[in-house]
């Protein structure tokens, strides 16, 4: 009975690691960039500030 | 300006304290904390304008006495679900300005309900002035400028756990995924389970693609007044194995913060290890000149800068007299362009997503 339980626990642990590893492999390839992140400069941000401090 | 800094011995608190100590505008800095030895050590390094005060946010009387000695109370005490309401209440009762990270949905809602009391005592309360709410609230305001109307807002966060692997941060992350998640769907507020709907989001480089899940987040309190048709908030860690471990821990009842911190630190050793940078992305959908349009803005820096810089800027602005009593979002309390330009000046990278040409 105990031996069966231990085998069950080991099988469940191996299964969990397998699912996790499979997920890692499945998600290891990321899509190509969605676009280009262009930095917004301080000057560009401050340009339209209605209440901007001097 | 007299500043009372709560939680001054934590990582974010120490950063904020160091900057206030060398800022001319801060003439009197009271650093509060629960540990006398740590307080004494940090105060000795900060300079002559600094005083230490043994404080606990759960001690209303002591906190109230300390608050009346300040012009602005800055709360770096975490986690927000435990500290935000008592600290904000003490500042409001003392009638002084208040700034905090305020990154918890339920606590932020409770503070919003103190608006009338804050107006009557003359306290300006900016609860939620870190990365999110805070920078994301200001980015959403910036994006709205370019649209005639707004129907949807999506806020996505990617944290690097290695950036800030503290007990407080762990407790906050666990709570974020354990607490019910709220979204706006078809103009209605819906409360759902956090940790669901995983999807990949493209953040400013060097963070790039990160898987996020729906989470409980106070940004809804800041943006709900806009009559949005839809609003979602997603959260992910740049370290994928740590994120998987965090999601599992959040589903496990009675997980202690210390155990979670150990498990997450172990998971950090597993590949793929994402970049040690944190980022946020705000997508605002609406119409421009009668046509559907989307504006996507992002921000990237180390988490400690993203959390501390907005609080420092907000404190200095409140100290200069930019106050309007009541509970305010950062976008209501300050000019968003001016604020974001000053953040950019401190080295935080603010960017716009330009889609690839077809």
mmCIF file of C-alpha atoms in Angstrom:
data_model
loop_
_atom_site.group_PDB
_atom_site.id
_atom_site.type_symbol
_atom_site.label_atom_id
_atom_site.label_comp_id
_atom_site.label_asym_id
_atom_site.label_seq_id
_atom_site.Cartn_x
_atom_site.Cartn_y
_atom_site.Cartn_z
ATOM 1 C CA UNK A 1 0.000 0.000 0.000
ATOM 2 C CA UNK A 2 2.771 2.389 1.036
ATOM 3 C CA UNK A 3 4.863 1.402 -1.988
ATOM 4 C CA UNK A 4 1.874 2.101 -4.270
ATOM 5 C CA UNK A 5 1.382 5.507 -2.687
ATOM 6 C CA UNK A 6 5.067 6.384 -3.109
ATOM 7 C CA UNK A 7 4.927 5.298 -6.780
ATOM 8 C CA UNK A 8 1.820 7.451 -7.259
ATOM 9 C CA UNK A 9 3.485 10.486 -5.685
ATOM 10 C CA UNK A 10 6.637 10.016 -7.801
ATOM 11 C CA UNK A 11 4.518 9.639 -10.967
ATOM 12 C CA UNK A 12 2.553 12.788 -10.086
ATOM 13 C CA UNK A 13 5.787 14.728 -9.428
ATOM 14 C CA UNK A 14 7.331 13.563 -12.729
ATOM 15 C CA UNK A 15 4.083 14.475 -14.506
ATOM 16 C CA UNK A 16 4.073 17.975 -12.968
ATOM 17 C CA UNK A 17 7.705 18.554 -13.977
ATOM 18 C CA UNK A 18 6.881 17.249 -17.477
ATOM 19 C CA UNK A 19 3.951 19.639 -17.864
ATOM 20 C CA UNK A 20 6.082 22.535 -16.611
ATOM 21 C CA UNK A 21 8.984 21.641 -18.923
ATOM 22 C CA UNK A 22 6.628 21.232 -21.884
ATOM 23 C CA UNK A 23 5.242 24.667 -21.176
ATOM 24 C CA UNK A 24 8.759 26.123 -21.044
ATOM 25 C CA UNK A 25 9.564 24.602 -24.462
ATOM 26 C CA UNK A 26 6.235 25.715 -25.937
ATOM 27 C CA UNK A 27 6.802 29.285 -24.808
ATOM 28 C CA UNK A 28 10.522 29.488 -25.475
ATOM 29 C CA UNK A 29 9.920 30.990 -28.915
ATOM 30 C CA UNK A 30 8.523 34.508 -28.692
ATOM 31 C CA UNK A 31 6.820 36.232 -31.608
ATOM 32 C CA UNK A 32 8.709 38.823 -33.664
ATOM 33 C CA UNK A 33 8.571 42.419 -32.341
ATOM 34 C CA UNK A 34 5.120 43.965 -32.569
ATOM 35 C CA UNK A 35 6.633 47.249 -33.706
ATOM 36 C CA UNK A 36 9.314 49.740 -32.736
ATOM 37 C CA UNK A 37 9.402 51.418 -29.359
ATOM 38 C CA UNK A 38 10.439 55.001 -30.109
ATOM 39 C CA UNK A 39 11.644 57.011 -27.115
ATOM 40 C CA UNK A 40 9.630 60.147 -26.333
ATOM 41 C CA UNK A 41 12.076 62.905 -25.475
ATOM 42 C CA UNK A 42 11.728 65.300 -22.550
ATOM 43 C CA UNK A 43 11.310 68.197 -24.981
ATOM 44 C CA UNK A 44 8.524 66.390 -26.828
ATOM 45 C CA UNK A 45 6.735 65.656 -23.551
ATOM 46 C CA UNK A 46 7.074 69.178 -22.186
ATOM 47 C CA UNK A 47 5.979 70.821 -25.455
ATOM 48 C CA UNK A 48 2.215 70.794 -24.886
ATOM 49 C CA UNK A 49 2.175 71.097 -21.086
ATOM 50 C CA UNK A 50 -0.591 73.535 -20.190
ATOM 51 C CA UNK A 51 0.408 73.878 -16.553
ATOM 52 C CA UNK A 52 4.073 73.036 -16.933
ATOM 53 C CA UNK A 53 6.380 74.589 -14.392
ATOM 54 C CA UNK A 54 8.921 77.054 -15.750
ATOM 55 C CA UNK B 1 9.165 71.823 3.459
ATOM 56 C CA UNK B 2 8.791 69.322 6.298
ATOM 57 C CA UNK B 3 8.443 65.690 5.195
ATOM 58 C CA UNK B 4 7.430 62.662 7.252
ATOM 59 C CA UNK B 5 8.653 59.485 5.543
ATOM 60 C CA UNK B 6 6.999 56.227 6.628
ATOM 61 C CA UNK B 7 8.761 52.935 5.921
ATOM 62 C CA UNK B 8 12.105 54.645 5.582
ATOM 63 C CA UNK B 9 14.170 51.522 6.306
ATOM 64 C CA UNK B 10 12.906 49.461 3.348
ATOM 65 C CA UNK B 11 14.646 49.463 -0.052
ATOM 66 C CA UNK B 12 12.318 52.047 -1.619
ATOM 67 C CA UNK B 13 12.162 54.073 1.626
ATOM 68 C CA UNK B 14 15.963 54.288 1.849
ATOM 69 C CA UNK B 15 16.181 55.523 -1.755
ATOM 70 C CA UNK B 16 13.515 58.185 -1.143
ATOM 71 C CA UNK B 17 15.104 59.242 2.181
ATOM 72 C CA UNK B 18 18.558 59.610 0.582
ATOM 73 C CA UNK B 19 17.160 61.880 -2.121
ATOM 74 C CA UNK B 20 15.139 64.028 0.297
ATOM 75 C CA UNK B 21 18.191 64.388 2.559
ATOM 76 C CA UNK B 22 20.138 66.083 -0.248
ATOM 77 C CA UNK B 23 17.224 68.139 -1.594
ATOM 78 C CA UNK B 24 17.308 71.819 -0.601
ATOM 79 C CA UNK B 25 13.519 72.135 -0.541
ATOM 80 C CA UNK B 26 13.277 69.560 2.266
ATOM 81 C CA UNK B 27 14.275 71.489 5.369
ATOM 82 C CA UNK B 28 13.107 68.943 7.921
ATOM 83 C CA UNK B 29 12.985 65.191 7.240
ATOM 84 C CA UNK B 30 11.392 62.876 9.798
ATOM 85 C CA UNK B 31 12.152 59.251 8.983
ATOM 86 C CA UNK B 32 9.732 56.822 10.595
ATOM 87 C CA UNK B 33 10.132 53.107 11.138
ATOM 88 C CA UNK B 34 9.546 50.289 13.599
ATOM 89 C CA UNK B 35 13.132 49.199 14.223
ATOM 90 C CA UNK B 36 15.104 51.637 16.404
ATOM 91 C CA UNK B 37 18.579 50.307 15.528
ATOM 92 C CA UNK B 38 17.970 50.378 11.763
ATOM 93 C CA UNK B 39 16.464 53.851 12.049
ATOM 94 C CA UNK B 40 19.408 55.161 14.071
ATOM 95 C CA UNK B 41 21.913 53.788 11.553
ATOM 96 C CA UNK B 42 20.094 55.212 8.513
ATOM 97 C CA UNK B 43 19.539 58.610 10.173
ATOM 98 C CA UNK B 44 23.222 58.976 11.018
ATOM 99 C CA UNK B 45 24.025 58.687 7.300
ATOM 100 C CA UNK B 46 21.393 61.138 6.104
ATOM 101 C CA UNK B 47 22.543 64.472 7.543
ATOM 102 C CA UNK B 48 21.600 67.106 10.071
ATOM 103 C CA UNK B 49 18.105 67.916 8.748
ATOM 104 C CA UNK B 50 16.973 64.383 9.512
ATOM 105 C CA UNK B 51 15.236 63.146 12.652
ATOM 106 C CA UNK B 52 14.232 59.581 13.469
ATOM 107 C CA UNK B 53 10.813 58.682 14.850
ATOM 108 C CA UNK B 54 9.866 55.249 16.137
ATOM 109 C CA UNK B 55 6.494 54.720 14.457
ATOM 110 C CA UNK B 56 4.056 51.975 13.625
ATOM 111 C CA UNK B 57 1.236 52.578 11.132
ATOM 112 C CA UNK B 58 -1.042 50.552 13.388
ATOM 113 C CA UNK B 59 -0.559 53.036 16.253
ATOM 114 C CA UNK B 60 -3.070 55.765 15.304
ATOM 115 C CA UNK B 61 -2.218 58.165 18.140
ATOM 116 C CA UNK B 62 1.550 58.108 17.560
ATOM 117 C CA UNK B 63 1.120 58.380 13.796
ATOM 118 C CA UNK B 64 -1.283 61.330 14.179
ATOM 119 C CA UNK B 65 1.216 63.177 16.403
ATOM 120 C CA UNK B 66 3.977 62.677 13.818
ATOM 121 C CA UNK B 67 1.761 63.722 10.877
ATOM 122 C CA UNK B 68 0.959 67.178 12.306
ATOM 123 C CA UNK B 69 4.701 67.960 12.359
ATOM 124 C CA UNK B 70 4.930 67.588 8.559
ATOM 125 C CA UNK B 71 3.729 69.350 5.413
ATOM 126 C CA UNK B 72 3.775 66.152 3.353
ATOM 127 C CA UNK B 73 3.527 62.532 4.534
ATOM 128 C CA UNK B 74 5.198 60.034 2.190
ATOM 129 C CA UNK B 75 4.247 56.396 2.690
ATOM 130 C CA UNK B 76 6.812 53.844 1.491
ATOM 131 C CA UNK B 77 5.494 51.281 3.965
ATOM 132 C CA UNK B 78 4.367 48.060 2.425
ATOM 133 C CA UNK B 79 2.486 45.959 1.660
ATOM 134 C CA UNK B 80 -0.220 48.459 0.705
ATOM 135 C CA UNK B 81 -3.111 46.161 1.640
ATOM 136 C CA UNK B 82 -2.013 46.479 5.281
ATOM 137 C CA UNK B 83 -0.600 50.010 5.579
ATOM 138 C CA UNK B 84 -2.361 52.291 3.083
ATOM 139 C CA UNK B 85 -5.642 52.984 4.886
ATOM 140 C CA UNK B 86 -4.222 53.761 8.384
ATOM 141 C CA UNK B 87 -1.462 55.993 6.989
ATOM 142 C CA UNK B 88 -3.785 57.918 4.632
ATOM 143 C CA UNK B 89 -6.376 58.333 7.403
ATOM 144 C CA UNK B 90 -3.765 59.795 9.793
ATOM 145 C CA UNK B 91 -2.566 62.294 7.159
ATOM 146 C CA UNK B 92 -6.139 63.332 6.320
ATOM 147 C CA UNK B 93 -7.024 63.859 9.980
ATOM 148 C CA UNK B 94 -3.865 65.964 10.381
ATOM 149 C CA UNK B 95 -4.839 67.973 7.267
ATOM 150 C CA UNK B 96 -1.488 67.446 5.535
ATOM 151 C CA UNK B 97 -0.629 66.290 2.002
ATOM 152 C CA UNK B 98 -0.093 62.563 1.441
ATOM 153 C CA UNK B 99 1.743 60.558 -1.246
ATOM 154 C CA UNK B 100 2.034 56.774 -1.460
ATOM 155 C CA UNK B 101 2.598 53.797 -3.733
ATOM 156 C CA UNK B 102 -0.991 52.727 -2.952
ATOM 157 C CA UNK B 103 -0.845 49.713 -5.261
ATOM 158 C CA UNK B 104 -3.649 47.646 -3.756
ATOM 159 C CA UNK B 105 -7.172 47.509 -5.207
ATOM 160 C CA UNK B 106 -9.190 47.233 -1.973
ATOM 161 C CA UNK B 107 -7.046 49.720 0.004
ATOM 162 C CA UNK B 108 -7.143 52.235 -2.831
ATOM 163 C CA UNK B 109 -10.951 51.950 -2.950
ATOM 164 C CA UNK B 110 -11.160 52.533 0.814
ATOM 165 C CA UNK B 111 -8.931 55.639 0.549
ATOM 166 C CA UNK B 112 -11.061 56.981 -2.355
ATOM 167 C CA UNK B 113 -14.026 56.946 0.013
ATOM 168 C CA UNK B 114 -12.184 59.381 2.317
ATOM 169 C CA UNK B 115 -12.360 62.074 -0.398
ATOM 170 C CA UNK B 116 -14.999 64.170 1.365
ATOM 171 C CA UNK B 117 -13.142 64.052 4.676
ATOM 172 C CA UNK B 118 -9.891 65.054 2.913
ATOM 173 C CA UNK B 119 -11.619 68.052 1.313
ATOM 174 C CA UNK B 120 -12.955 69.144 4.689
ATOM 175 C CA UNK B 121 -9.545 68.942 6.402
ATOM 176 C CA UNK B 122 -7.719 70.456 3.395
ATOM 177 C CA UNK B 123 -5.523 67.394 2.790
ATOM 178 C CA UNK B 124 -4.378 66.580 -0.762
ATOM 179 C CA UNK B 125 -4.095 62.797 -0.998
ATOM 180 C CA UNK B 126 -2.283 61.247 -3.965
ATOM 181 C CA UNK B 127 -2.729 57.577 -3.158
ATOM 182 C CA UNK B 128 -1.135 55.519 -5.913
ATOM 183 C CA UNK B 129 1.878 57.447 -7.153
ATOM 184 C CA UNK B 130 4.415 54.770 -8.059
ATOM 185 C CA UNK B 131 4.668 52.750 -11.266
ATOM 186 C CA UNK B 132 1.054 51.624 -11.349
ATOM 187 C CA UNK B 133 -1.035 53.441 -10.357
ATOM 188 C CA UNK B 134 1.163 56.446 -10.970
ATOM 189 C CA UNK B 135 3.186 56.424 -14.184
ATOM 190 C CA UNK B 136 0.564 54.285 -15.971
ATOM 191 C CA UNK B 137 -2.171 56.742 -14.925
ATOM 192 C CA UNK B 138 -0.145 59.613 -16.439
ATOM 193 C CA UNK B 139 0.586 57.612 -19.621
ATOM 194 C CA UNK B 140 -3.139 56.910 -20.015
ATOM 195 C CA UNK B 141 -3.798 60.670 -19.728
ATOM 196 C CA UNK B 142 -1.104 61.363 -22.348
ATOM 197 C CA UNK B 143 -2.600 58.788 -24.734
ATOM 198 C CA UNK B 144 -6.113 60.205 -24.282
ATOM 199 C CA UNK B 145 -4.896 63.583 -25.602
ATOM 200 C CA UNK B 146 -4.488 62.027 -29.046
ATOM 201 C CA UNK B 147 -7.983 60.565 -29.248
ATOM 202 C CA UNK B 148 -11.431 62.125 -29.641
ATOM 203 C CA UNK B 149 -12.974 59.505 -27.369
ATOM 204 C CA UNK B 150 -11.769 56.480 -25.383
ATOM 205 C CA UNK B 151 -13.556 53.134 -25.255
ATOM 206 C CA UNK B 152 -10.956 50.736 -23.887
ATOM 207 C CA UNK B 153 -7.832 50.881 -21.758
ATOM 208 C CA UNK B 154 -5.442 47.993 -21.182
ATOM 209 C CA UNK B 155 -2.643 48.290 -18.641
ATOM 210 C CA UNK B 156 0.116 45.668 -18.565
ATOM 211 C CA UNK B 157 2.950 45.359 -16.076
ATOM 212 C CA UNK B 158 6.162 43.334 -16.286
ATOM 213 C CA UNK B 159 8.247 43.237 -13.114
ATOM 214 C CA UNK B 160 11.638 41.685 -12.683
ATOM 215 C CA UNK B 161 11.570 39.790 -9.372
ATOM 216 C CA UNK B 162 15.380 40.007 -9.242
ATOM 217 C CA UNK B 163 14.984 43.791 -9.287
ATOM 218 C CA UNK B 164 13.277 43.887 -5.875
ATOM 219 C CA UNK B 165 13.187 40.414 -4.248
ATOM 220 C CA UNK B 166 12.036 41.666 -0.841
ATOM 221 C CA UNK B 167 9.556 40.155 1.608
ATOM 222 C CA UNK B 168 7.207 43.117 1.175
ATOM 223 C CA UNK B 169 7.279 42.814 -2.606
ATOM 224 C CA UNK B 170 6.631 39.061 -2.349
ATOM 225 C CA UNK B 171 3.676 39.660 -0.034
ATOM 226 C CA UNK B 172 2.301 42.280 -2.448
ATOM 227 C CA UNK B 173 2.689 40.000 -5.506
ATOM 228 C CA UNK B 174 0.990 37.097 -3.733
ATOM 229 C CA UNK B 175 -1.867 39.335 -2.633
ATOM 230 C CA UNK B 176 -2.224 40.722 -6.176
ATOM 231 C CA UNK B 177 -2.837 37.235 -7.556
ATOM 232 C CA UNK B 178 -4.839 35.935 -4.567
ATOM 233 C CA UNK B 179 -7.328 38.809 -4.336
ATOM 234 C CA UNK B 180 -10.278 38.848 -6.775
ATOM 235 C CA UNK B 181 -9.403 40.648 -10.023
ATOM 236 C CA UNK B 182 -11.660 43.434 -11.253
ATOM 237 C CA UNK B 183 -12.216 44.461 -14.870
ATOM 238 C CA UNK B 184 -14.630 46.735 -16.700
ATOM 239 C CA UNK B 185 -16.514 44.803 -19.348
ATOM 240 C CA UNK B 186 -19.279 46.410 -21.423
ATOM 241 C CA UNK B 187 -19.374 49.401 -19.001
ATOM 242 C CA UNK B 188 -19.905 47.109 -15.976
ATOM 243 C CA UNK B 189 -17.434 46.412 -13.183
ATOM 244 C CA UNK B 190 -16.864 42.652 -13.020
ATOM 245 C CA UNK B 191 -15.050 40.877 -10.224
ATOM 246 C CA UNK B 192 -13.293 37.745 -11.411
ATOM 247 C CA UNK B 193 -10.455 35.472 -10.321
ATOM 248 C CA UNK B 194 -6.931 36.863 -10.627
ATOM 249 C CA UNK B 195 -4.260 34.830 -12.385
ATOM 250 C CA UNK B 196 -6.429 33.911 -15.396
ATOM 251 C CA UNK B 197 -6.328 34.874 -19.115
ATOM 252 C CA UNK B 198 -2.574 34.525 -19.765
ATOM 253 C CA UNK B 199 -1.371 36.317 -22.873
ATOM 254 C CA UNK B 200 1.869 37.689 -24.267
ATOM 255 C CA UNK B 201 2.466 41.439 -24.232
ATOM 256 C CA UNK B 202 5.274 43.270 -26.029
ATOM 257 C CA UNK B 203 6.956 45.708 -23.608
ATOM 258 C CA UNK B 204 9.624 48.350 -24.368
ATOM 259 C CA UNK B 205 13.075 46.852 -24.901
ATOM 260 C CA UNK B 206 15.055 45.375 -23.194
ATOM 261 C CA UNK B 207 12.030 43.693 -21.572
ATOM 262 C CA UNK B 208 10.299 42.567 -24.815
ATOM 263 C CA UNK B 209 7.627 39.841 -24.740
ATOM 264 C CA UNK B 210 6.313 38.806 -21.302
ATOM 265 C CA UNK B 211 3.342 36.594 -20.437
ATOM 266 C CA UNK B 212 0.823 38.434 -18.250
ATOM 267 C CA UNK B 213 -2.284 37.314 -16.358
ATOM 268 C CA UNK B 214 -5.308 39.286 -15.167
ATOM 269 C CA UNK B 215 -4.909 40.697 -11.670
ATOM 270 C CA UNK B 216 -6.459 42.775 -8.945
ATOM 271 C CA UNK B 217 -5.341 46.376 -9.381
ATOM 272 C CA UNK B 218 -6.313 49.860 -8.135
ATOM 273 C CA UNK B 219 -5.994 51.510 -11.559
ATOM 274 C CA UNK B 220 -9.724 50.891 -11.967
ATOM 275 C CA UNK B 221 -10.409 53.403 -9.198
ATOM 276 C CA UNK B 222 -8.332 56.012 -11.042
ATOM 277 C CA UNK B 223 -9.822 55.459 -14.486
ATOM 278 C CA UNK B 224 -13.376 54.264 -13.834
ATOM 279 C CA UNK B 225 -14.842 57.762 -14.047
ATOM 280 C CA UNK B 226 -14.047 57.897 -17.768
ATOM 281 C CA UNK B 227 -17.059 55.817 -18.843
ATOM 282 C CA UNK B 228 -14.887 53.108 -20.370
ATOM 283 C CA UNK B 229 -16.464 50.220 -22.246
ATOM 284 C CA UNK B 230 -13.614 47.925 -21.278
ATOM 285 C CA UNK B 231 -10.590 47.999 -19.035
ATOM 286 C CA UNK B 232 -8.174 45.244 -18.045
ATOM 287 C CA UNK B 233 -4.958 45.074 -16.041
ATOM 288 C CA UNK B 234 -2.404 42.316 -16.598
ATOM 289 C CA UNK B 235 0.706 41.450 -14.652
ATOM 290 C CA UNK B 236 3.718 39.192 -15.294
ATOM 291 C CA UNK B 237 7.265 38.588 -14.105
ATOM 292 C CA UNK B 238 10.111 38.773 -16.629
ATOM 293 C CA UNK B 239 11.472 35.566 -15.041
ATOM 294 C CA UNK B 240 9.067 32.959 -16.425
ATOM 295 C CA UNK B 241 9.758 30.126 -13.973
ATOM 296 C CA UNK B 242 9.299 32.541 -11.046
ATOM 297 C CA UNK B 243 5.974 33.649 -12.538
ATOM 298 C CA UNK B 244 4.801 30.029 -12.837
ATOM 299 C CA UNK B 245 5.847 29.451 -9.213
ATOM 300 C CA UNK B 246 4.061 32.645 -8.086
ATOM 301 C CA UNK B 247 0.829 31.595 -9.815
ATOM 302 C CA UNK B 248 1.009 28.170 -8.171
ATOM 303 C CA UNK B 249 1.746 29.698 -4.754
ATOM 304 C CA UNK B 250 -1.193 32.084 -5.108
ATOM 305 C CA UNK B 251 -3.491 29.081 -5.612
ATOM 306 C CA UNK B 252 -2.079 27.339 -2.524
ATOM 307 C CA UNK B 253 -3.935 28.325 0.622
ATOM 308 C CA UNK B 254 -1.954 29.461 3.668
ATOM 309 C CA UNK B 255 1.285 30.105 1.748
ATOM 310 C CA UNK B 256 3.538 32.163 4.008
ATOM 311 C CA UNK B 257 5.479 35.084 2.523
ATOM 312 C CA UNK B 258 8.823 33.683 3.685
ATOM 313 C CA UNK B 259 8.168 30.309 2.032
ATOM 314 C CA UNK B 260 7.020 32.066 -1.155
ATOM 315 C CA UNK B 261 10.166 34.224 -1.158
ATOM 316 C CA UNK B 262 12.373 31.114 -0.893
ATOM 317 C CA UNK B 263 10.486 29.296 -3.667
ATOM 318 C CA UNK B 264 10.678 32.344 -5.967
ATOM 319 C CA UNK B 265 14.408 32.755 -5.310
ATOM 320 C CA UNK B 266 14.925 29.085 -6.219
ATOM 321 C CA UNK B 267 12.814 29.526 -9.373
ATOM 322 C CA UNK B 268 15.023 32.461 -10.419
ATOM 323 C CA UNK B 269 17.797 29.944 -11.109
ATOM 324 C CA UNK B 270 15.696 28.209 -13.776
ATOM 325 C CA UNK B 271 15.744 29.287 -17.423
ATOM 326 C CA UNK B 272 14.538 31.267 -19.245
ATOM 327 C CA UNK B 273 15.708 34.220 -17.125
ATOM 328 C CA UNK B 274 14.291 37.445 -18.455
ATOM 329 C CA UNK B 275 16.042 40.802 -18.317
ATOM 330 C CA UNK B 276 16.571 42.499 -14.963
ATOM 331 C CA UNK B 277 14.386 45.445 -15.989
ATOM 332 C CA UNK B 278 10.766 46.270 -15.287
ATOM 333 C CA UNK B 279 8.264 47.882 -17.629
ATOM 334 C CA UNK B 280 4.675 48.946 -18.085
ATOM 335 C CA UNK B 281 2.567 49.365 -21.191
ATOM 336 C CA UNK B 282 -0.678 51.304 -21.620
ATOM 337 C CA UNK B 283 -2.911 50.707 -24.649
ATOM 338 C CA UNK B 284 -5.720 53.203 -25.092
ATOM 339 C CA UNK B 285 -8.329 52.465 -27.760
ATOM 340 C CA UNK B 286 -10.816 55.004 -29.108
ATOM 341 C CA UNK B 287 -11.530 57.110 -32.166
ATOM 342 C CA UNK B 288 -9.610 59.822 -33.992
ATOM 343 C CA UNK B 289 -11.280 61.827 -36.776
ATOM 344 C CA UNK B 290 -14.105 59.292 -36.839
ATOM 345 C CA UNK B 291 -11.805 56.271 -37.302
ATOM 346 C CA UNK B 292 -10.827 53.618 -34.720
ATOM 347 C CA UNK B 293 -7.354 54.302 -33.308
ATOM 348 C CA UNK B 294 -5.026 52.849 -30.650
ATOM 349 C CA UNK B 295 -2.244 54.664 -28.795
ATOM 350 C CA UNK B 296 0.335 52.418 -27.087
ATOM 351 C CA UNK B 297 2.793 53.976 -24.632
ATOM 352 C CA UNK B 298 5.354 52.288 -22.424
ATOM 353 C CA UNK B 299 7.930 52.912 -19.738
ATOM 354 C CA UNK B 300 11.027 50.947 -18.743
ATOM 355 C CA UNK B 301 13.554 51.254 -15.899
ATOM 356 C CA UNK B 302 14.593 49.384 -12.767
ATOM 357 C CA UNK B 303 11.664 48.785 -10.428
ATOM 358 C CA UNK B 304 13.160 50.840 -7.602
ATOM 359 C CA UNK B 305 13.344 53.922 -9.874
ATOM 360 C CA UNK B 306 9.865 53.335 -11.294
ATOM 361 C CA UNK B 307 8.452 53.138 -7.754
ATOM 362 C CA UNK B 308 10.448 55.890 -6.037
ATOM 363 C CA UNK B 309 10.839 58.633 -8.697
ATOM 364 C CA UNK B 310 7.107 59.454 -9.012
ATOM 365 C CA UNK B 311 6.758 59.680 -5.218
ATOM 366 C CA UNK B 312 9.770 62.007 -4.962
ATOM 367 C CA UNK B 313 8.507 64.277 -7.772
ATOM 368 C CA UNK B 314 4.971 64.312 -6.335
ATOM 369 C CA UNK B 315 6.247 65.229 -2.860
ATOM 370 C CA UNK B 316 8.301 68.138 -4.200
ATOM 371 C CA UNK B 317 5.325 69.395 -6.235
ATOM 372 C CA UNK B 318 2.988 69.182 -3.233
ATOM 373 C CA UNK B 319 5.625 70.945 -1.134
ATOM 374 C CA UNK B 320 5.739 73.781 -3.675
ATOM 375 C CA UNK B 321 2.020 74.278 -3.154
ATOM 376 C CA UNK B 322 0.537 72.350 -6.096
ATOM 377 C CA UNK B 323 -2.368 71.162 -3.988
ATOM 378 C CA UNK B 324 -6.082 70.687 -4.438
ATOM 379 C CA UNK B 325 -7.684 69.083 -1.371
ATOM 380 C CA UNK B 326 -9.297 65.689 -1.803
ATOM 381 C CA UNK B 327 -8.252 62.204 -2.899
ATOM 382 C CA UNK B 328 -6.645 62.679 -6.328
ATOM 383 C CA UNK B 329 -5.108 60.429 -8.929
ATOM 384 C CA UNK B 330 -1.675 61.621 -10.143
ATOM 385 C CA UNK B 331 -3.314 62.715 -13.418
ATOM 386 C CA UNK B 332 -5.788 64.894 -11.493
ATOM 387 C CA UNK B 333 -3.213 66.308 -9.092
ATOM 388 C CA UNK B 334 -0.440 67.153 -11.583
ATOM 389 C CA UNK B 335 0.144 68.124 -15.200
ATOM 390 C CA UNK B 336 0.873 64.747 -16.808
ATOM 391 C CA UNK B 337 3.214 66.054 -19.554
ATOM 392 C CA UNK B 338 5.293 68.062 -17.131
ATOM 393 C CA UNK B 339 5.463 65.133 -14.700
ATOM 394 C CA UNK B 340 6.469 62.597 -17.382
ATOM 395 C CA UNK B 341 9.076 65.010 -18.804
ATOM 396 C CA UNK B 342 10.649 65.272 -15.348
ATOM 397 C CA UNK B 343 10.642 61.473 -15.043
ATOM 398 C CA UNK B 344 12.381 61.284 -18.422
ATOM 399 C CA UNK B 345 14.938 63.769 -17.106
ATOM 400 C CA UNK B 346 15.725 61.328 -14.288
ATOM 401 C CA UNK B 347 16.634 58.615 -16.813
ATOM 402 C CA UNK B 348 13.365 56.685 -16.969
ATOM 403 C CA UNK B 349 12.693 55.704 -20.601
ATOM 404 C CA UNK B 350 9.226 56.625 -21.876
ATOM 405 C CA UNK B 351 8.376 55.305 -25.339
ATOM 406 C CA UNK B 352 5.647 54.999 -27.951
ATOM 407 C CA UNK B 353 4.958 51.817 -29.920
ATOM 408 C CA UNK B 354 5.043 52.448 -33.636
ATOM 409 C CA UNK B 355 3.510 49.415 -35.354
ATOM 410 C CA UNK B 356 5.436 47.788 -38.180
ATOM 411 C CA UNK B 357 4.379 49.064 -41.594
ATOM 412 C CA UNK B 358 2.469 46.406 -43.547
#
